[in-house]
Amino acid sequence: MKVGVLISGRGSNLKSLIDACAAPDFPAEIVVVVSNKADAGGLEVARAAGIATAVISHKDYPTREEFDAAMDAALQDAGAEFICSAGFMRILSDGFVETWRDRQLNIHPSLLPAFKGLKVHERVLEAGCRVTGCTVHFVRAAMDEGPIVAQADVPVLPGDTVETLSARVLEAEHKLYPLALRLVAQGRTKIVDERVVIEHETAEAQAPLMMPPR
Ligand code: GAR
């Protein structure tokens, strides 16, 4: 499956997907990385891996729809059949979401539907949560919403700061995103009533979808 990755920043999740795709049996390859920011660190990560990049700045387009149309063109030109958003921090237009419906994943650093949006770890600490985590989900028009493919739970430890907690969640993200993309690219997921059903799902088969595995 040919995948385009959308980024806005450092690109550590992009790197985890690139590394996963390097395995000969991985059922996806990254054909283009699109960033809305010219200085996104992830662009260097992509270039170092020999992957085509495109910078499409939202500031160059008067409307969200026109910006999204430019992104769509870059993805289509590169032959992308599927999108992974990896730290892409723009809200997408309804038209773009519909065009890529059921063909776009996003990763978010919380156990959705809790803590959508920004400053997730601050809010998790503020709320006194004992557990947090990360989620990979299909993209829908509402931000950080959509059918959930996989989640990983991460404990909140006494003395955690935003830095220590986000680092621990990020480690889980780097395992979870390749796992979720593999399932989807293998054609093992289908969406029924806006929930993801995974082929041959049993209690045991579900175990690898939880990190740490149990
Ligand atoms: C990741 O923590 C990702 O979950 C988050 O941005 C970070 C990007 O880091 N995404 C969101 O908050 C989306 N709502 P990265 O650039 O190192 O992959």
PDB file of N, CA and C in Angstrom, residues 115 119-129 132 156-166:
ATOM      1  N   PHE A 115      -9.259  13.623  26.235  1.00  0.00           N
ATOM      2  CA  PHE A 115      -8.155  14.539  25.958  1.00  0.00           C
ATOM      3  C   PHE A 115      -7.861  14.737  24.467  1.00  0.00           C
ATOM      4  N   LYS A 119      -2.110  20.310  24.175  1.00  0.00           N
ATOM      5  CA  LYS A 119      -1.663  20.300  25.583  1.00  0.00           C
ATOM      6  C   LYS A 119      -2.218  19.099  26.343  1.00  0.00           C
ATOM      7  N   VAL A 120      -2.155  17.947  25.699  1.00  0.00           N
ATOM      8  CA  VAL A 120      -2.755  16.731  26.255  1.00  0.00           C
ATOM      9  C   VAL A 120      -2.113  16.360  27.588  1.00  0.00           C
ATOM     10  N   HIS A 121      -0.782  16.295  27.624  1.00  0.00           N
ATOM     11  CA  HIS A 121      -0.115  15.775  28.825  1.00  0.00           C
ATOM     12  C   HIS A 121      -0.296  16.720  30.016  1.00  0.00           C
ATOM     13  N   GLU A 122      -0.300  18.021  29.756  1.00  0.00           N
ATOM     14  CA  GLU A 122      -0.593  18.991  30.822  1.00  0.00           C
ATOM     15  C   GLU A 122      -1.946  18.677  31.445  1.00  0.00           C
ATOM     16  N   ARG A 123      -2.923  18.441  30.577  1.00  0.00           N
ATOM     17  CA  ARG A 123      -4.290  18.238  31.063  1.00  0.00           C
ATOM     18  C   ARG A 123      -4.443  16.889  31.769  1.00  0.00           C
ATOM     19  N   VAL A 124      -3.698  15.879  31.285  1.00  0.00           N
ATOM     20  CA  VAL A 124      -3.726  14.562  31.940  1.00  0.00           C
ATOM     21  C   VAL A 124      -3.165  14.691  33.357  1.00  0.00           C
ATOM     22  N   LEU A 125      -2.044  15.417  33.489  1.00  0.00           N
ATOM     23  CA  LEU A 125      -1.428  15.604  34.816  1.00  0.00           C
ATOM     24  C   LEU A 125      -2.343  16.431  35.713  1.00  0.00           C
ATOM     25  N   GLU A 126      -2.911  17.482  35.142  1.00  0.00           N
ATOM     26  CA  GLU A 126      -3.810  18.367  35.872  1.00  0.00           C
ATOM     27  C   GLU A 126      -5.017  17.598  36.421  1.00  0.00           C
ATOM     28  N   ALA A 127      -5.496  16.628  35.621  1.00  0.00           N
ATOM     29  CA  ALA A 127      -6.679  15.860  36.018  1.00  0.00           C
ATOM     30  C   ALA A 127      -6.342  14.769  37.028  1.00  0.00           C
ATOM     31  N   GLY A 128      -5.057  14.524  37.241  1.00  0.00           N
ATOM     32  CA  GLY A 128      -4.663  13.486  38.199  1.00  0.00           C
ATOM     33  C   GLY A 128      -4.890  12.073  37.686  1.00  0.00           C
ATOM     34  N   CYS A 129      -4.864  11.899  36.355  1.00  0.00           N
ATOM     35  CA  CYS A 129      -5.065  10.551  35.793  1.00  0.00           C
ATOM     36  C   CYS A 129      -3.955   9.613  36.245  1.00  0.00           C
ATOM     37  N   THR A 132      -2.660   6.972  31.090  1.00  0.00           N
ATOM     38  CA  THR A 132      -2.932   7.677  29.841  1.00  0.00           C
ATOM     39  C   THR A 132      -2.497   6.747  28.711  1.00  0.00           C
ATOM     40  N   VAL A 156       0.723   6.829  34.460  1.00  0.00           N
ATOM     41  CA  VAL A 156       1.207   8.140  34.925  1.00  0.00           C
ATOM     42  C   VAL A 156       1.876   7.877  36.267  1.00  0.00           C
ATOM     43  N   LEU A 157       3.163   8.226  36.379  1.00  0.00           N
ATOM     44  CA  LEU A 157       3.919   7.881  37.583  1.00  0.00           C
ATOM     45  C   LEU A 157       4.027   9.084  38.515  1.00  0.00           C
ATOM     46  N   PRO A 158       4.163   8.815  39.814  1.00  0.00           N
ATOM     47  CA  PRO A 158       4.348   9.933  40.745  1.00  0.00           C
ATOM     48  C   PRO A 158       5.563  10.758  40.321  1.00  0.00           C
ATOM     49  N   GLY A 159       5.424  12.047  40.357  1.00  0.00           N
ATOM     50  CA  GLY A 159       6.551  12.908  39.982  1.00  0.00           C
ATOM     51  C   GLY A 159       6.668  13.160  38.491  1.00  0.00           C
ATOM     52  N   ASP A 160       5.773  12.568  37.693  1.00  0.00           N
ATOM     53  CA  ASP A 160       5.837  12.806  36.246  1.00  0.00           C
ATOM     54  C   ASP A 160       5.685  14.288  35.928  1.00  0.00           C
ATOM     55  N   THR A 161       6.438  14.736  34.927  1.00  0.00           N
ATOM     56  CA  THR A 161       6.269  16.075  34.376  1.00  0.00           C
ATOM     57  C   THR A 161       5.774  15.911  32.937  1.00  0.00           C
ATOM     58  N   VAL A 162       5.428  17.015  32.311  1.00  0.00           N
ATOM     59  CA  VAL A 162       5.015  16.937  30.905  1.00  0.00           C
ATOM     60  C   VAL A 162       6.115  16.259  30.085  1.00  0.00           C
ATOM     61  N   GLU A 163       7.375  16.569  30.422  1.00  0.00           N
ATOM     62  CA  GLU A 163       8.496  16.018  29.651  1.00  0.00           C
ATOM     63  C   GLU A 163       8.602  14.501  29.833  1.00  0.00           C
ATOM     64  N   THR A 164       8.575  14.048  31.089  1.00  0.00           N
ATOM     65  CA  THR A 164       8.763  12.604  31.312  1.00  0.00           C
ATOM     66  C   THR A 164       7.561  11.822  30.787  1.00  0.00           C
ATOM     67  N   LEU A 165       6.371  12.374  30.990  1.00  0.00           N
ATOM     68  CA  LEU A 165       5.170  11.660  30.547  1.00  0.00           C
ATOM     69  C   LEU A 165       5.091  11.625  29.023  1.00  0.00           C
ATOM     70  N   SER A 166       5.356  12.758  28.390  1.00  0.00           N
ATOM     71  CA  SER A 166       5.240  12.771  26.924  1.00  0.00           C
ATOM     72  C   SER A 166       6.289  11.849  26.302  1.00  0.00           C
TER      73      SER A 166
END
